[in-house]
CSV table of N, CA, C and O in Angstrom, one decimal:
chain,number,residue,atom,x,y,z
A,7,MET,N,87.4,98.3,156.0
A,7,MET,CA,86.6,99.1,156.8
A,7,MET,C,87.5,100.1,157.6
A,7,MET,O,88.6,99.8,158.0
A,8,ASP,N,87.0,101.3,157.6
A,8,ASP,CA,87.8,102.4,158.2
A,8,ASP,C,87.5,102.6,159.7
A,8,ASP,O,88.3,103.2,160.4
A,9,ILE,N,86.3,102.2,160.2
A,9,ILE,CA,85.9,102.5,161.5
A,9,ILE,C,86.0,101.2,162.4
A,9,ILE,O,85.5,100.2,162.0
A,10,GLY,N,86.6,101.3,163.5
A,10,GLY,CA,86.6,100.2,164.5
A,10,GLY,C,87.6,99.1,164.1
A,10,GLY,O,87.5,98.0,164.7
A,11,THR,N,88.5,99.4,163.2
A,11,THR,CA,89.5,98.3,162.8
A,11,THR,C,90.9,98.6,163.2
A,11,THR,O,91.7,97.7,163.0
A,12,GLY,N,91.2,99.8,163.6
A,12,GLY,CA,92.6,100.1,163.9
A,12,GLY,C,93.5,100.2,162.6
A,12,GLY,O,94.7,100.1,162.6
A,13,LYS,N,92.8,100.6,161.5
A,13,LYS,CA,93.5,100.7,160.2
A,13,LYS,C,94.4,101.9,160.3
A,13,LYS,O,94.2,102.9,160.8
A,14,VAL,N,95.6,101.7,159.6
A,14,VAL,CA,96.6,102.7,159.6
A,14,VAL,C,96.1,103.9,158.9
A,14,VAL,O,95.4,103.8,157.8
A,15,ALA,N,96.4,105.1,159.4
A,15,ALA,CA,95.9,106.3,158.8
A,15,ALA,C,96.5,106.5,157.4
A,15,ALA,O,97.6,106.1,157.1
A,16,ARG,N,95.7,107.2,156.5
A,16,ARG,CA,96.1,107.4,155.2
A,16,ARG,C,97.5,108.1,155.1
A,16,ARG,O,98.3,107.8,154.2
A,17,ALA,N,97.7,109.1,155.9
A,17,ALA,CA,99.0,109.8,155.9
A,17,ALA,C,100.1,108.9,156.1
A,17,ALA,O,101.2,109.0,155.5
A,18,ASP,N,100.0,107.9,157.1
A,18,ASP,CA,101.0,107.0,157.3
A,18,ASP,C,101.2,106.0,156.2
A,18,ASP,O,102.3,105.6,155.8
A,19,ARG,N,100.1,105.6,155.5
A,19,ARG,CA,100.2,104.7,154.4
A,19,ARG,C,100.9,105.4,153.2
A,19,ARG,O,101.5,104.7,152.3
A,20,GLU,N,100.8,106.7,153.1
A,20,GLU,CA,101.4,107.4,152.0
A,20,GLU,C,102.9,107.5,152.2
A,20,GLU,O,103.7,107.5,151.3
A,21,ARG,N,103.4,107.5,153.5
A,21,ARG,CA,104.8,107.6,153.8
A,21,ARG,C,105.4,106.2,153.7
A,21,ARG,O,106.6,106.1,153.3
A,22,LEU,N,104.7,105.2,154.0
A,22,LEU,CA,105.2,103.8,154.0
A,22,LEU,C,104.1,102.9,153.4
A,22,LEU,O,103.0,102.8,154.0
A,23,PRO,N,104.4,102.3,152.3
A,23,PRO,CA,103.3,101.5,151.6
A,23,PRO,C,102.8,100.3,152.5
A,23,PRO,O,103.6,99.7,153.2
A,24,HIS,N,101.5,100.2,152.5
A,24,HIS,CA,100.8,99.1,153.2
A,24,HIS,C,100.0,98.3,152.1
A,24,HIS,O,99.4,98.9,151.3
A,25,PHE,N,100.1,97.0,152.2
A,25,PHE,CA,99.4,96.2,151.2
A,25,PHE,C,98.3,95.4,151.9
A,25,PHE,O,98.5,95.0,153.1
A,26,GLY,N,97.3,95.0,151.2
A,26,GLY,CA,96.3,94.1,151.8
A,26,GLY,C,95.1,94.9,152.4
A,26,GLY,O,94.3,94.2,153.1
A,27,LEU,N,95.1,96.2,152.3
A,27,LEU,CA,94.0,96.9,152.8
A,27,LEU,C,92.9,97.2,151.7
A,27,LEU,O,93.2,97.4,150.6
A,28,ASP,N,91.7,97.1,152.1
A,28,ASP,CA,90.6,97.4,151.2
A,28,ASP,C,90.5,96.5,150.0
A,28,ASP,O,90.3,96.9,148.9
A,29,LEU,N,90.8,95.2,150.2
A,29,LEU,CA,90.8,94.3,149.1
A,29,LEU,C,89.4,94.0,148.6
A,29,LEU,O,89.3,93.8,147.4
A,30,VAL,N,88.5,93.9,149.5
A,30,VAL,CA,87.1,93.5,149.1
A,30,VAL,C,86.2,94.3,150.0
A,30,VAL,O,86.5,94.9,151.0
A,31,ASP,N,84.9,94.4,149.5
A,31,ASP,CA,83.9,95.0,150.4
A,31,ASP,C,83.5,94.1,151.5
A,31,ASP,O,83.6,92.9,151.3
A,32,PRO,N,82.9,94.6,152.6
A,32,PRO,CA,82.6,93.7,153.7
A,32,PRO,C,81.6,92.6,153.4
A,32,PRO,O,81.6,91.6,154.0
A,33,ASP,N,80.8,92.8,152.3
A,33,ASP,CA,79.8,91.8,152.0
A,33,ASP,C,80.3,90.7,151.0
A,33,ASP,O,79.6,89.8,150.6
A,34,GLU,N,81.6,90.9,150.6
A,34,GLU,CA,82.2,89.9,149.6
A,34,GLU,C,83.0,88.8,150.4
A,34,GLU,O,83.6,89.1,151.4
A,35,PRO,N,82.9,87.6,149.9
A,35,PRO,CA,83.6,86.5,150.6
A,35,PRO,C,85.1,86.7,150.4
A,35,PRO,O,85.6,87.1,149.3
A,36,PHE,N,85.9,86.4,151.4
A,36,PHE,CA,87.3,86.5,151.3
A,36,PHE,C,87.9,85.6,152.4
A,36,PHE,O,87.7,85.9,153.6
A,37,GLY,N,88.5,84.5,152.1
A,37,GLY,CA,89.0,83.5,153.0
A,37,GLY,C,90.5,83.4,153.0
A,37,GLY,O,91.2,84.1,152.4
A,38,VAL,N,90.9,82.4,153.8
A,38,VAL,CA,92.4,82.2,153.9
A,38,VAL,C,93.1,81.9,152.6
A,38,VAL,O,94.2,82.4,152.4
A,39,THR,N,92.4,81.2,151.7
A,39,THR,CA,93.0,81.0,150.4
A,39,THR,C,93.2,82.3,149.6
A,39,THR,O,94.2,82.5,149.0
A,40,ASP,N,92.2,83.1,149.7
A,40,ASP,CA,92.3,84.4,149.0
A,40,ASP,C,93.5,85.3,149.6
A,40,ASP,O,94.2,85.9,148.9
A,41,PHE,N,93.5,85.2,150.9
A,41,PHE,CA,94.6,86.0,151.6
A,41,PHE,C,96.0,85.4,151.2
A,41,PHE,O,96.9,86.2,150.9
A,42,VAL,N,96.2,84.1,151.2
A,42,VAL,CA,97.4,83.5,150.9
A,42,VAL,C,97.8,83.9,149.4
A,42,VAL,O,99.0,84.4,149.2
A,43,ARG,N,96.9,83.8,148.5
A,43,ARG,CA,97.2,84.2,147.1
A,43,ARG,C,97.6,85.6,147.0
A,43,ARG,O,98.6,85.9,146.4
A,44,HIS,N,96.9,86.5,147.7
A,44,HIS,CA,97.2,88.0,147.6
A,44,HIS,C,98.6,88.2,148.3
A,44,HIS,O,99.4,88.9,147.7
A,45,ALA,N,98.8,87.6,149.4
A,45,ALA,CA,100.0,87.8,150.2
A,45,ALA,C,101.2,87.3,149.4
A,45,ALA,O,102.3,88.0,149.3
A,46,LEU,N,101.1,86.2,148.8
A,46,LEU,CA,102.3,85.6,148.0
A,46,LEU,C,102.6,86.5,146.8
A,46,LEU,O,103.7,86.7,146.4
A,47,GLU,N,101.5,87.0,146.1
A,47,GLU,CA,101.7,87.9,145.0
A,47,GLU,C,102.4,89.2,145.4
A,47,GLU,O,103.4,89.6,144.8
A,48,THR,N,102.0,89.7,146.5
A,48,THR,CA,102.6,90.9,147.1
A,48,THR,C,104.0,90.7,147.5
A,48,THR,O,104.9,91.5,147.2
A,49,LEU,N,104.3,89.6,148.2
A,49,LEU,CA,105.6,89.3,148.6
A,49,LEU,C,106.6,89.1,147.4
A,49,LEU,O,107.7,89.6,147.5
A,50,ALA,N,106.1,88.5,146.4
A,50,ALA,CA,106.9,88.3,145.2
A,50,ALA,C,107.2,89.6,144.5
A,50,ALA,O,108.4,89.9,144.1
A,51,ALA,N,106.2,90.5,144.4
A,51,ALA,CA,106.4,91.8,143.8
A,51,ALA,C,107.4,92.6,144.6
A,51,ALA,O,108.3,93.3,144.1
A,52,CYS,N,107.3,92.6,146.0
A,52,CYS,CA,108.2,93.4,146.8
A,52,CYS,C,109.6,92.8,146.7
A,52,CYS,O,110.6,93.6,146.7
A,53,SER,N,109.7,91.5,146.7
A,53,SER,CA,111.0,90.9,146.6
A,53,SER,C,111.7,91.2,145.3
A,53,SER,O,112.9,91.6,145.3
A,54,SER,N,111.0,91.2,144.2
A,54,SER,CA,111.5,91.6,142.9
A,54,SER,C,112.0,93.1,142.9
A,54,SER,O,113.0,93.4,142.2
A,55,ALA,N,111.3,93.9,143.6
A,55,ALA,CA,111.7,95.3,143.7
A,55,ALA,C,112.8,95.6,144.8
A,55,ALA,O,113.2,96.7,145.0
A,56,GLY,N,113.2,94.5,145.5
A,56,GLY,CA,114.2,94.7,146.5
A,56,GLY,C,113.7,95.4,147.8
A,56,GLY,O,114.4,96.0,148.5
A,57,ARG,N,112.4,95.3,148.0
A,57,ARG,CA,111.8,96.0,149.2
A,57,ARG,C,111.7,95.0,150.3
A,57,ARG,O,111.2,93.9,150.2
A,58,PRO,N,112.0,95.5,151.5
A,58,PRO,CA,111.8,94.6,152.7
A,58,PRO,C,110.3,94.6,153.0
A,58,PRO,O,109.6,95.5,152.7
A,59,VAL,N,109.9,93.5,153.7
A,59,VAL,CA,108.5,93.3,154.0
A,59,VAL,C,108.4,92.8,155.4
A,59,VAL,O,109.1,92.0,155.9
A,60,ILE,N,107.3,93.4,156.1
A,60,ILE,CA,107.0,92.9,157.4
A,60,ILE,C,105.5,92.4,157.3
A,60,ILE,O,104.6,93.2,156.9
A,61,LEU,N,105.3,91.1,157.6
A,61,LEU,CA,104.0,90.5,157.5
A,61,LEU,C,103.3,90.6,158.8
A,61,LEU,O,103.7,90.0,159.8
A,62,VAL,N,102.2,91.4,158.9
A,62,VAL,CA,101.5,91.6,160.1
A,62,VAL,C,100.0,91.6,159.8
A,62,VAL,O,99.6,91.7,158.7
A,63,GLY,N,99.2,91.5,160.8
A,63,GLY,CA,97.7,91.6,160.7
A,63,GLY,C,97.1,90.3,160.4
A,63,GLY,O,97.7,89.3,160.3
A,64,GLY,N,95.8,90.4,160.3
A,64,GLY,CA,95.0,89.2,160.0
A,64,GLY,C,95.0,88.3,161.3
A,64,GLY,O,95.2,88.7,162.4
A,65,THR,N,94.6,87.1,161.1
A,65,THR,CA,94.5,86.1,162.2
A,65,THR,C,95.8,85.3,162.2
A,65,THR,O,96.5,85.2,161.2
A,66,GLY,N,96.0,84.6,163.3
A,66,GLY,CA,97.1,83.6,163.4
A,66,GLY,C,97.1,82.6,162.2
A,66,GLY,O,98.1,82.3,161.7
A,67,LEU,N,95.9,82.1,161.9
A,67,LEU,CA,95.7,81.2,160.8
A,67,LEU,C,96.2,81.8,159.5
A,67,LEU,O,97.0,81.1,158.8
A,68,TYR,N,95.8,83.0,159.2
A,68,TYR,CA,96.2,83.6,158.0
A,68,TYR,C,97.7,83.8,157.9
A,68,TYR,O,98.3,83.5,156.9
A,69,LEU,N,98.3,84.3,159.0
A,69,LEU,CA,99.8,84.5,159.0
A,69,LEU,C,100.5,83.2,158.9
A,69,LEU,O,101.5,83.1,158.2
A,70,ARG,N,100.1,82.1,159.6
A,70,ARG,CA,100.7,80.8,159.6
A,70,ARG,C,100.6,80.2,158.2
A,70,ARG,O,101.4,79.6,157.6
A,71,ALA,N,99.4,80.5,157.5
A,71,ALA,CA,99.2,79.9,156.2
A,71,ALA,C,100.2,80.5,155.2
A,71,ALA,O,100.6,79.8,154.3
A,72,VAL,N,100.6,81.7,155.4
A,72,VAL,CA,101.6,82.3,154.5
A,72,VAL,C,103.0,81.9,154.9
A,72,VAL,O,103.8,81.4,154.2
A,73,GLY,N,103.3,82.0,156.2
A,73,GLY,CA,104.6,81.8,156.7
A,73,GLY,C,105.0,80.3,156.7
A,73,GLY,O,106.2,80.0,156.4
A,74,ARG,N,104.1,79.4,156.9
A,74,ARG,CA,104.4,78.0,156.9
A,74,ARG,C,104.0,77.3,155.6
A,74,ARG,O,104.3,76.1,155.5
A,75,GLY,N,103.3,78.0,154.8
A,75,GLY,CA,102.9,77.4,153.5
A,75,GLY,C,101.6,76.6,153.7
A,75,GLY,O,101.5,75.6,154.3
A,76,LEU,N,100.5,77.2,153.1
A,76,LEU,CA,99.2,76.5,153.1
A,76,LEU,C,99.0,76.1,151.6
A,76,LEU,O,99.0,77.0,150.8
A,77,PRO,N,98.8,74.9,151.3
A,77,PRO,CA,98.5,74.5,149.9
A,77,PRO,C,97.2,75.2,149.5
A,77,PRO,O,96.2,75.0,150.2
A,78,ILE,N,97.2,75.9,148.4
A,78,ILE,CA,96.0,76.5,148.0
A,78,ILE,C,95.6,76.0,146.6
A,78,ILE,O,96.4,75.7,145.8
A,79,GLY,N,94.3,75.7,146.4
A,79,GLY,CA,93.8,75.2,145.2
A,79,GLY,C,93.8,76.3,144.1
A,79,GLY,O,93.6,77.4,144.4
A,80,GLU,N,94.0,75.8,142.9
A,80,GLU,CA,94.0,76.8,141.8
A,80,GLU,C,92.7,76.7,141.1
A,80,GLU,O,92.0,75.8,140.9
């Protein structure tokens, strides 16, 4: 969503890559398991490319789920 979310401006995203934006439409389900899966894939890709990463945004639950490890079902 572009309105009322504090989303980083497109010009800023073009200068510095941001991941995890616009993953699904507002009417699509997307929970903590989906977030963890996406975040881990993104972190692995950035690590392979030697890119530093700062994990921000989402809720405390979502950030802790990635940072502390939340078992996710396959």
